[in-house]
PDB file of C-alpha atoms in Angstrom:
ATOM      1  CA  UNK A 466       0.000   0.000   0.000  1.00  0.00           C
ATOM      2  CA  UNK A 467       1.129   3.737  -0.877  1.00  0.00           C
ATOM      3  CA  UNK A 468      -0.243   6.263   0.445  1.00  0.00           C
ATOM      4  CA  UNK A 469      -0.171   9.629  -1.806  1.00  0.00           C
ATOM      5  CA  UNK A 470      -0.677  13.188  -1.254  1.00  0.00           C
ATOM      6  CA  UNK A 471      -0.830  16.269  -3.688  1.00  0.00           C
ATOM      7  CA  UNK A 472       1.156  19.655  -2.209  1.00  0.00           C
ATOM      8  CA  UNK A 473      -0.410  21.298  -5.414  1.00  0.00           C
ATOM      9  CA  UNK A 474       2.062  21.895  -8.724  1.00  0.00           C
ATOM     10  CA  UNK A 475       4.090  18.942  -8.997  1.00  0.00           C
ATOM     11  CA  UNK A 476       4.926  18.447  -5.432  1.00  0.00           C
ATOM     12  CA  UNK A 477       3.737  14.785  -4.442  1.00  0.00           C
ATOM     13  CA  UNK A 478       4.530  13.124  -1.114  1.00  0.00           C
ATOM     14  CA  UNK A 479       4.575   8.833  -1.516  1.00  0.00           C
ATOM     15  CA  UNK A 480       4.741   6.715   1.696  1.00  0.00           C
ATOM     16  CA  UNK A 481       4.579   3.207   2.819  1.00  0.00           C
ATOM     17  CA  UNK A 482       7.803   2.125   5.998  1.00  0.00           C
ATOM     18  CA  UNK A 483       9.344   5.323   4.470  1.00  0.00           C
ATOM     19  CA  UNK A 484       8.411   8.893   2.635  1.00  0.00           C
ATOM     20  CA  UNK A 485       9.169  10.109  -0.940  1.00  0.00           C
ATOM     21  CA  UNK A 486       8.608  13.898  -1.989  1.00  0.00           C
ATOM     22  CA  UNK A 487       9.155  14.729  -5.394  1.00  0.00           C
ATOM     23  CA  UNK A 488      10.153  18.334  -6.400  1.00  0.00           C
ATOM     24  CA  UNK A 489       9.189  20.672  -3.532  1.00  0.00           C
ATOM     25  CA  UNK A 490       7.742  23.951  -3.633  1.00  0.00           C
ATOM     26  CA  UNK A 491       8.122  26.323  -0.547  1.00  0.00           C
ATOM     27  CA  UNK A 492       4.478  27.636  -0.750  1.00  0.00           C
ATOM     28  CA  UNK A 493       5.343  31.083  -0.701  1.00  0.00           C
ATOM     29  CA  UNK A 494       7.415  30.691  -3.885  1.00  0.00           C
ATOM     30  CA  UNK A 495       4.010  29.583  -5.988  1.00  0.00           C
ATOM     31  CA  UNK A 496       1.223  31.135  -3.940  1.00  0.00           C
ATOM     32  CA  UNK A 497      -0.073  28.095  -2.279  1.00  0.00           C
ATOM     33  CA  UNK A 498       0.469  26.391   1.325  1.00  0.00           C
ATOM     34  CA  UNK A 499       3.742  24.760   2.115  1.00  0.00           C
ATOM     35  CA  UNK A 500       4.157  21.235   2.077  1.00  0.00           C
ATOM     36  CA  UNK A 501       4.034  19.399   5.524  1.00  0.00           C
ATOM     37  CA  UNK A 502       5.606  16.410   4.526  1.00  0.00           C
ATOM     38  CA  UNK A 503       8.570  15.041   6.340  1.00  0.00           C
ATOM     39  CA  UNK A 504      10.538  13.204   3.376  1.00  0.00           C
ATOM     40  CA  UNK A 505      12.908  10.231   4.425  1.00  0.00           C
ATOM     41  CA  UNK A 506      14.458  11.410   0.581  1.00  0.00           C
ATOM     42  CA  UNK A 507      13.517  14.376  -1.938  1.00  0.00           C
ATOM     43  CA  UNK A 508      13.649  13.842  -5.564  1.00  0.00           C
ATOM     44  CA  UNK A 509      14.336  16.829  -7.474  1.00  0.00           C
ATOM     45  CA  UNK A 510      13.669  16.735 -11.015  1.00  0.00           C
ATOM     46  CA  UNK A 511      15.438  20.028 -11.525  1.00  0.00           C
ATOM     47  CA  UNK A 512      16.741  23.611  -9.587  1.00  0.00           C
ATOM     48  CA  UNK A 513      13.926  26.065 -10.765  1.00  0.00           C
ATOM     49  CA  UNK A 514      12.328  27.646  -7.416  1.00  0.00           C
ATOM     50  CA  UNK A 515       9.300  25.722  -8.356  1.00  0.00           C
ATOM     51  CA  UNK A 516      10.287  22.656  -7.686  1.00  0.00           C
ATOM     52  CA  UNK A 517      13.421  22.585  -5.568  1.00  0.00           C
ATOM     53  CA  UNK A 518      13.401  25.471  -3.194  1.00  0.00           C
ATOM     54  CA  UNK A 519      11.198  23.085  -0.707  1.00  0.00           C
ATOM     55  CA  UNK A 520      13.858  20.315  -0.623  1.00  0.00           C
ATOM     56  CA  UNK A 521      15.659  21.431   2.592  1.00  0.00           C
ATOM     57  CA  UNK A 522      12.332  22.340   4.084  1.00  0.00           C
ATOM     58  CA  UNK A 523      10.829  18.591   3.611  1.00  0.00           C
ATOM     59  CA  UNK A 524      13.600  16.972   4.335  1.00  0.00           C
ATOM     60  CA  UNK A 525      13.948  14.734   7.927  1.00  0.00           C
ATOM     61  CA  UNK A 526      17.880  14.823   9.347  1.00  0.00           C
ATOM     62  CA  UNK A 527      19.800  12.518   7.762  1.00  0.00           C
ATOM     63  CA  UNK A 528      17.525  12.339   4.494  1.00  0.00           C
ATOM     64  CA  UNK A 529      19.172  12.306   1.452  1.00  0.00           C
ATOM     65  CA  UNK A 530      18.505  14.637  -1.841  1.00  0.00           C
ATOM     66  CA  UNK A 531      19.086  12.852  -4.958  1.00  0.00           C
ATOM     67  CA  UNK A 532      19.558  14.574  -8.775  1.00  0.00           C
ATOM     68  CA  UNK A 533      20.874  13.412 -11.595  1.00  0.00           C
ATOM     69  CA  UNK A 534      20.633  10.180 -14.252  1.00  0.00           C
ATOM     70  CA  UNK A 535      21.148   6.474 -13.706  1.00  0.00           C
ATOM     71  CA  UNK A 536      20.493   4.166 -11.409  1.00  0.00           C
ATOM     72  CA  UNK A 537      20.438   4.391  -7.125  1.00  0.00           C
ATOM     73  CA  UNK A 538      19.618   2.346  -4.430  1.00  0.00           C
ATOM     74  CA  UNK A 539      18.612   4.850  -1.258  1.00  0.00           C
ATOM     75  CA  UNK A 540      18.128   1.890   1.477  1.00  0.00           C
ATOM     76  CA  UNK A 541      15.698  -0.327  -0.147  1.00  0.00           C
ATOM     77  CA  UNK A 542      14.406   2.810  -2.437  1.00  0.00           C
ATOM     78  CA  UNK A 543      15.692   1.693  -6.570  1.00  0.00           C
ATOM     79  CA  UNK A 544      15.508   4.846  -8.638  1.00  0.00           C
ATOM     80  CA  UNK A 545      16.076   5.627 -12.208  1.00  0.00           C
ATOM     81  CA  UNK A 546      16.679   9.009 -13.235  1.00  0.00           C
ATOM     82  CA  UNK A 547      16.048   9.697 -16.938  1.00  0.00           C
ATOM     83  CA  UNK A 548      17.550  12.767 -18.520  1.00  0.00           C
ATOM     84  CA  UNK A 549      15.292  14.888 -20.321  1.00  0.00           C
ATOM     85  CA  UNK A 550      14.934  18.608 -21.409  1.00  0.00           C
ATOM     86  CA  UNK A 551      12.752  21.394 -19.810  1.00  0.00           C
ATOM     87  CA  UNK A 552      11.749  22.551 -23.426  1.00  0.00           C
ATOM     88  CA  UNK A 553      11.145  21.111 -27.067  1.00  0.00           C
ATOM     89  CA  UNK A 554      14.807  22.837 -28.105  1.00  0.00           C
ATOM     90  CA  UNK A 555      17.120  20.274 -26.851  1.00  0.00           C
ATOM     91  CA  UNK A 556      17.276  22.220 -23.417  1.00  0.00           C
ATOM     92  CA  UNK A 557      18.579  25.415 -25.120  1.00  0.00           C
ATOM     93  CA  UNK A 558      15.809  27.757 -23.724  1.00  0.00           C
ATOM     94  CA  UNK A 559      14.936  26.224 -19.798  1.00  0.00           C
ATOM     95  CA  UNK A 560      18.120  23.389 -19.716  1.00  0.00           C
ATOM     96  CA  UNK A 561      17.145  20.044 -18.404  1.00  0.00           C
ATOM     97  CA  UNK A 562      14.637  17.766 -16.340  1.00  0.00           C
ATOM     98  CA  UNK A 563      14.997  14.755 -14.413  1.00  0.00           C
ATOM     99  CA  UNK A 564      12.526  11.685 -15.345  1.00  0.00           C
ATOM    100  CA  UNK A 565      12.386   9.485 -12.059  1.00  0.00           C
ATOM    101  CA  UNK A 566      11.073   6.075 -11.548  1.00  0.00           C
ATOM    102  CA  UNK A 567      10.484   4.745  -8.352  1.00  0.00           C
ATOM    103  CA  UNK A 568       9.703   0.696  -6.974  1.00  0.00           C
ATOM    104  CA  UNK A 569       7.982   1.743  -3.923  1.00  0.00           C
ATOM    105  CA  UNK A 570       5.828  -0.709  -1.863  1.00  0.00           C
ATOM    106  CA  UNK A 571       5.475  -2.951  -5.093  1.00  0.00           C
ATOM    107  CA  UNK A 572       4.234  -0.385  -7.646  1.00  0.00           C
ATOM    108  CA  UNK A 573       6.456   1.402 -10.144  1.00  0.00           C
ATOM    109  CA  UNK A 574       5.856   5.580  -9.864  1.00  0.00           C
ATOM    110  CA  UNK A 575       7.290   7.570 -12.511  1.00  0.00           C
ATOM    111  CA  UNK A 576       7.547  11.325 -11.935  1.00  0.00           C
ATOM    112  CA  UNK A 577       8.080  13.755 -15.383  1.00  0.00           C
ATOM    113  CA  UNK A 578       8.744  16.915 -13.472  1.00  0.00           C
ATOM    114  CA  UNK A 579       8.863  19.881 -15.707  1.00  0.00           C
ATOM    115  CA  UNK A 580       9.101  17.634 -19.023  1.00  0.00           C
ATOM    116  CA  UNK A 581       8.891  19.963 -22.107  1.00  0.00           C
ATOM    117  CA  UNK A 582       8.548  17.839 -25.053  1.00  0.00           C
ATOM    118  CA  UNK A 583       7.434  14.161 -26.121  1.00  0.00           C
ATOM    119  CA  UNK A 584       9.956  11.545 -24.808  1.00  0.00           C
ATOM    120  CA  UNK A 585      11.656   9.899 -27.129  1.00  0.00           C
ATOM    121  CA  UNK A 586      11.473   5.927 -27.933  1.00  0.00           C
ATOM    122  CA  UNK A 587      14.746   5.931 -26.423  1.00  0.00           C
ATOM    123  CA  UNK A 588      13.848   7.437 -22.983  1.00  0.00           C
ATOM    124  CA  UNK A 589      10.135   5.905 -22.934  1.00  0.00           C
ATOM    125  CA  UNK A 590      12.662   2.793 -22.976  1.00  0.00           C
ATOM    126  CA  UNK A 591      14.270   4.207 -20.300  1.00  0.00           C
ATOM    127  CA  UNK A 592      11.397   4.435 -18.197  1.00  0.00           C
ATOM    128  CA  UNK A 593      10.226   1.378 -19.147  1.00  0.00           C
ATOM    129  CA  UNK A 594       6.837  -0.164 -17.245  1.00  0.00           C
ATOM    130  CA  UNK A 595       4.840   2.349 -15.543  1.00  0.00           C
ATOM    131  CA  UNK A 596       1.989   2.109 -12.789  1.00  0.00           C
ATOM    132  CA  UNK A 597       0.997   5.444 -11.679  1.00  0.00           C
ATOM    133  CA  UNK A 598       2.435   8.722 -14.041  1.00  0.00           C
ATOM    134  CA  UNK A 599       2.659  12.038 -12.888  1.00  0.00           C
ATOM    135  CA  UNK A 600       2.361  14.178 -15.986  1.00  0.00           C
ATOM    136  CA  UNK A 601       2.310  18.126 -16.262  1.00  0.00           C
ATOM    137  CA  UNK A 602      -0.639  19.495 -18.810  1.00  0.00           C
ATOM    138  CA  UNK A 603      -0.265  22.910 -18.428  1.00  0.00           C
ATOM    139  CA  UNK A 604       1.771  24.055 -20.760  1.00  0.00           C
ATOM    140  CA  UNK A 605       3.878  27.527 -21.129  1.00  0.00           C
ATOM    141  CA  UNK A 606       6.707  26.001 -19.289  1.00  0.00           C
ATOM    142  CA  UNK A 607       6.070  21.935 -20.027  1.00  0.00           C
ATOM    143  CA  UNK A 608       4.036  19.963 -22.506  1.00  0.00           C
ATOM    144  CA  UNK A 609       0.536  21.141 -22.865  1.00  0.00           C
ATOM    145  CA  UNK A 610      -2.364  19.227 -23.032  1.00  0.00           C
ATOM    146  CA  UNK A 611      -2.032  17.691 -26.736  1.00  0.00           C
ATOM    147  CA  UNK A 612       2.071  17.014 -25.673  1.00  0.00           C
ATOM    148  CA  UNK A 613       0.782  15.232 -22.402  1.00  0.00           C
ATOM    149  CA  UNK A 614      -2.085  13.366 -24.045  1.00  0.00           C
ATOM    150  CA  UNK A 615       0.925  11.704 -26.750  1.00  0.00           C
ATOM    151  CA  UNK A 616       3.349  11.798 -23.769  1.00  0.00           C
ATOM    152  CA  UNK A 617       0.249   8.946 -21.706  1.00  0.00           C
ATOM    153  CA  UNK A 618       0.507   6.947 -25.014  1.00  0.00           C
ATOM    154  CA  UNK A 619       3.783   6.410 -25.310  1.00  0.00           C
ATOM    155  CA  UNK A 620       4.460   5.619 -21.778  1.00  0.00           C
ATOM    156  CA  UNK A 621       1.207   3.406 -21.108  1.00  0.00           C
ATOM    157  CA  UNK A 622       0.591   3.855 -17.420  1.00  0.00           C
ATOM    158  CA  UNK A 623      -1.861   2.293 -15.073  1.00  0.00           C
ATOM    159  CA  UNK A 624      -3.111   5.321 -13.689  1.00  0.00           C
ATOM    160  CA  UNK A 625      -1.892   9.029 -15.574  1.00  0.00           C
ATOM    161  CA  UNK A 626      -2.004  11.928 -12.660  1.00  0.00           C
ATOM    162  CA  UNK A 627      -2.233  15.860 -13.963  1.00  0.00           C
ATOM    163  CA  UNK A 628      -0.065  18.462 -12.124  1.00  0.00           C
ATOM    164  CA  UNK A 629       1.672  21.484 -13.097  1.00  0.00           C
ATOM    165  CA  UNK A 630      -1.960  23.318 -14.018  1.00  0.00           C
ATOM    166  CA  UNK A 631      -3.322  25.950 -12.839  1.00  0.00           C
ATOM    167  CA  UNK A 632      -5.019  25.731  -9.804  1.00  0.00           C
ATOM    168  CA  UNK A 633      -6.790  27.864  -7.143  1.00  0.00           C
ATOM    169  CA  UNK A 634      -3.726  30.091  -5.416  1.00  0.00           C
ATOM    170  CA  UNK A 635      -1.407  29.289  -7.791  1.00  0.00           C
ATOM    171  CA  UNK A 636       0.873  32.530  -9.207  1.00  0.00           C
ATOM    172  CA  UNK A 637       2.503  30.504 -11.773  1.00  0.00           C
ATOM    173  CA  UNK A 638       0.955  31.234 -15.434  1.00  0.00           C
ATOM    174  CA  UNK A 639      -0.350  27.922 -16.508  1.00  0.00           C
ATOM    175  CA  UNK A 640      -3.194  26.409 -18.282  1.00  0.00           C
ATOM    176  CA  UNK A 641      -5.857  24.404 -16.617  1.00  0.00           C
ATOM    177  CA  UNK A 642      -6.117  20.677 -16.618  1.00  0.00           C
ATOM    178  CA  UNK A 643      -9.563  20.992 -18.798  1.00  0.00           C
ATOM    179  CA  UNK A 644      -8.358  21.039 -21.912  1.00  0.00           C
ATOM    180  CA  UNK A 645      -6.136  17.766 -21.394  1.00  0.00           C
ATOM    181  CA  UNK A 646      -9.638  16.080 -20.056  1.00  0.00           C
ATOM    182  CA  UNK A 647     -11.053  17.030 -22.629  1.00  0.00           C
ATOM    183  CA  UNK A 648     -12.682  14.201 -24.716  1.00  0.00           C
ATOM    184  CA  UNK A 649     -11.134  11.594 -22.461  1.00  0.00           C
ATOM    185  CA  UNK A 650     -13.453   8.885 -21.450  1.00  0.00           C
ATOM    186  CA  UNK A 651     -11.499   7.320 -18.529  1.00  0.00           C
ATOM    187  CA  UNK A 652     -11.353  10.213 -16.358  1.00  0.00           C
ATOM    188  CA  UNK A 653     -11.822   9.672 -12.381  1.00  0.00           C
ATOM    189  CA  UNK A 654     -12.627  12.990 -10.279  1.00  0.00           C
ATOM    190  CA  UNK A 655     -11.047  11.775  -7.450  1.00  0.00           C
ATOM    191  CA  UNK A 656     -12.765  13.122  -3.773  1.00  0.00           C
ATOM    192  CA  UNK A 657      -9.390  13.457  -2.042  1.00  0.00           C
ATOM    193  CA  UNK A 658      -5.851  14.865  -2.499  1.00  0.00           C
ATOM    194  CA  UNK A 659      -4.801  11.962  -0.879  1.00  0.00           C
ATOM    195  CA  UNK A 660      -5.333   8.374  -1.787  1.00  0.00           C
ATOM    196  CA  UNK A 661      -3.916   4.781  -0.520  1.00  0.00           C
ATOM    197  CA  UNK A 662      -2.999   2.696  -3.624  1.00  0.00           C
ATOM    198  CA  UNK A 663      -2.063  -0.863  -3.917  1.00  0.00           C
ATOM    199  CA  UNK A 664      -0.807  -3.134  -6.733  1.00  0.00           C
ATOM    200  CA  UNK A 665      -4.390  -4.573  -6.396  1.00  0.00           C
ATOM    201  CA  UNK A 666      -6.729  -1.454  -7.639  1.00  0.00           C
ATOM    202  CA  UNK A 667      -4.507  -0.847 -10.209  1.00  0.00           C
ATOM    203  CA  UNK A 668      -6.912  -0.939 -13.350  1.00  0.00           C
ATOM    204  CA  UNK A 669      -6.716  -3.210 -16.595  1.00  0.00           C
ATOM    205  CA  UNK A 670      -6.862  -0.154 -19.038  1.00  0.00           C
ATOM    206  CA  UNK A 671      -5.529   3.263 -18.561  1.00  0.00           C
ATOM    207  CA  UNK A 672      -7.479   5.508 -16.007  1.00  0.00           C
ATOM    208  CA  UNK A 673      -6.981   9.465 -15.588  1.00  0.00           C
ATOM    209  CA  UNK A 674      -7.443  10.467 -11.869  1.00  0.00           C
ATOM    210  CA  UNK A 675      -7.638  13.798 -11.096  1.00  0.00           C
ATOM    211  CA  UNK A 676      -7.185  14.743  -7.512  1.00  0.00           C
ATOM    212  CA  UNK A 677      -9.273  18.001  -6.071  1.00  0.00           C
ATOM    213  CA  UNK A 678      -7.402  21.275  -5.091  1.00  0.00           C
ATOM    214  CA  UNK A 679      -7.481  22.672  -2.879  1.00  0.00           C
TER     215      UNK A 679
END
């Protein structure tokens, strides 16, 4: 069982014996609360205030901060970071973004941070089997809702989460998460911002949940 809770943006706490957060916000940085989550390691996909300047904040004593590409072990924690870019120019205009994939309490999570284009075959081979996607929709700084919708195909999740839209609070100028809904017939409005998750309600077929902000 995982337990997971939206911070708003693309901060996500995951927990089972130990806690994951995955690119941090302060609050104050993005107009919304702070996250409260005490992280046993912080995954930070890449330095822009949006998504890093919570990392200290989060983390317990003696947690550990990872970045970068390749393959760690944090305790029993396996983690694949896949290098992307933070725009559709090779990384020329924003630089780059960390893909991670986590095996956490016997489901695979993978985590696209600020992902501004399509993956490639190459990295969607990288990231290989996914059960629960975090995916940003809102566009201006990431894919938008068209990019995202190709980006769910190509990496075939379980279960596709939305972040990085605009939400109530927010002060970062993004699109809302209607347009990538749009026309989707496997859309779940969730009733909480946090859910408990087990290899067992993982669906057959691809299923959108949306969680409710705030």
């Amino acid at each position: 069982m995982v337990r997971v809770k939206w911070w708003g943006h693309a901060c996500f706490e995951v927990s089972n014996d130990k806690t994951i957060v995955f690119d941090p916000h302060d609050g104050s940085g993005v107009g919304l609360e702070a996250p409260r989550a005490k992280a046993d390691l912080v995954l930070v996909s890449h330095d822009h205030f949006d998504h890093a300047d919570g990392a200290k904040m989060v983390l317990k004593p003696g947690g550990d901060i990872v970045r970068g590409s390749g393959l760690k072990t944090v305790g029993d924690i396996k983690i694949r970071g896949v290098r992307t870019d933070h725009d559709d120019q090779g990384g020329r205009l924003r630089g780059g973004n960390m893909v991670y994939v986590v095996d956490f309490g016997g489901l695979r999570l993978c985590h696209l941070g600020d992902l501004g284009h399509v993956p490639t075959d190459q990295q969607v081979r990288e990231i290989g089997d996914v059960d629960i996607l975090f995916v940003p929709v809102g566009g201006v700084y990431t894919i938008d809702a068209q990019g995202a919708t190709k980006t769910v195909e190509k990496i075939s999740p379980k279960i596709a989460v939305p972040m990085h839209y605009r939400i109530k609070g927010l002060t970062v100028g993004i699109s809302g998460v209607e347009d990538f809904l749009r026309g989707k017939k496997n859309v779940r409005q969730m009733k909480s911002s946090l859910l408990e998750v087990s290899p067992d309600d993982l669906p057959s077929r691809l299923e959108i949940w949306v969680l409710p902000w705030p």
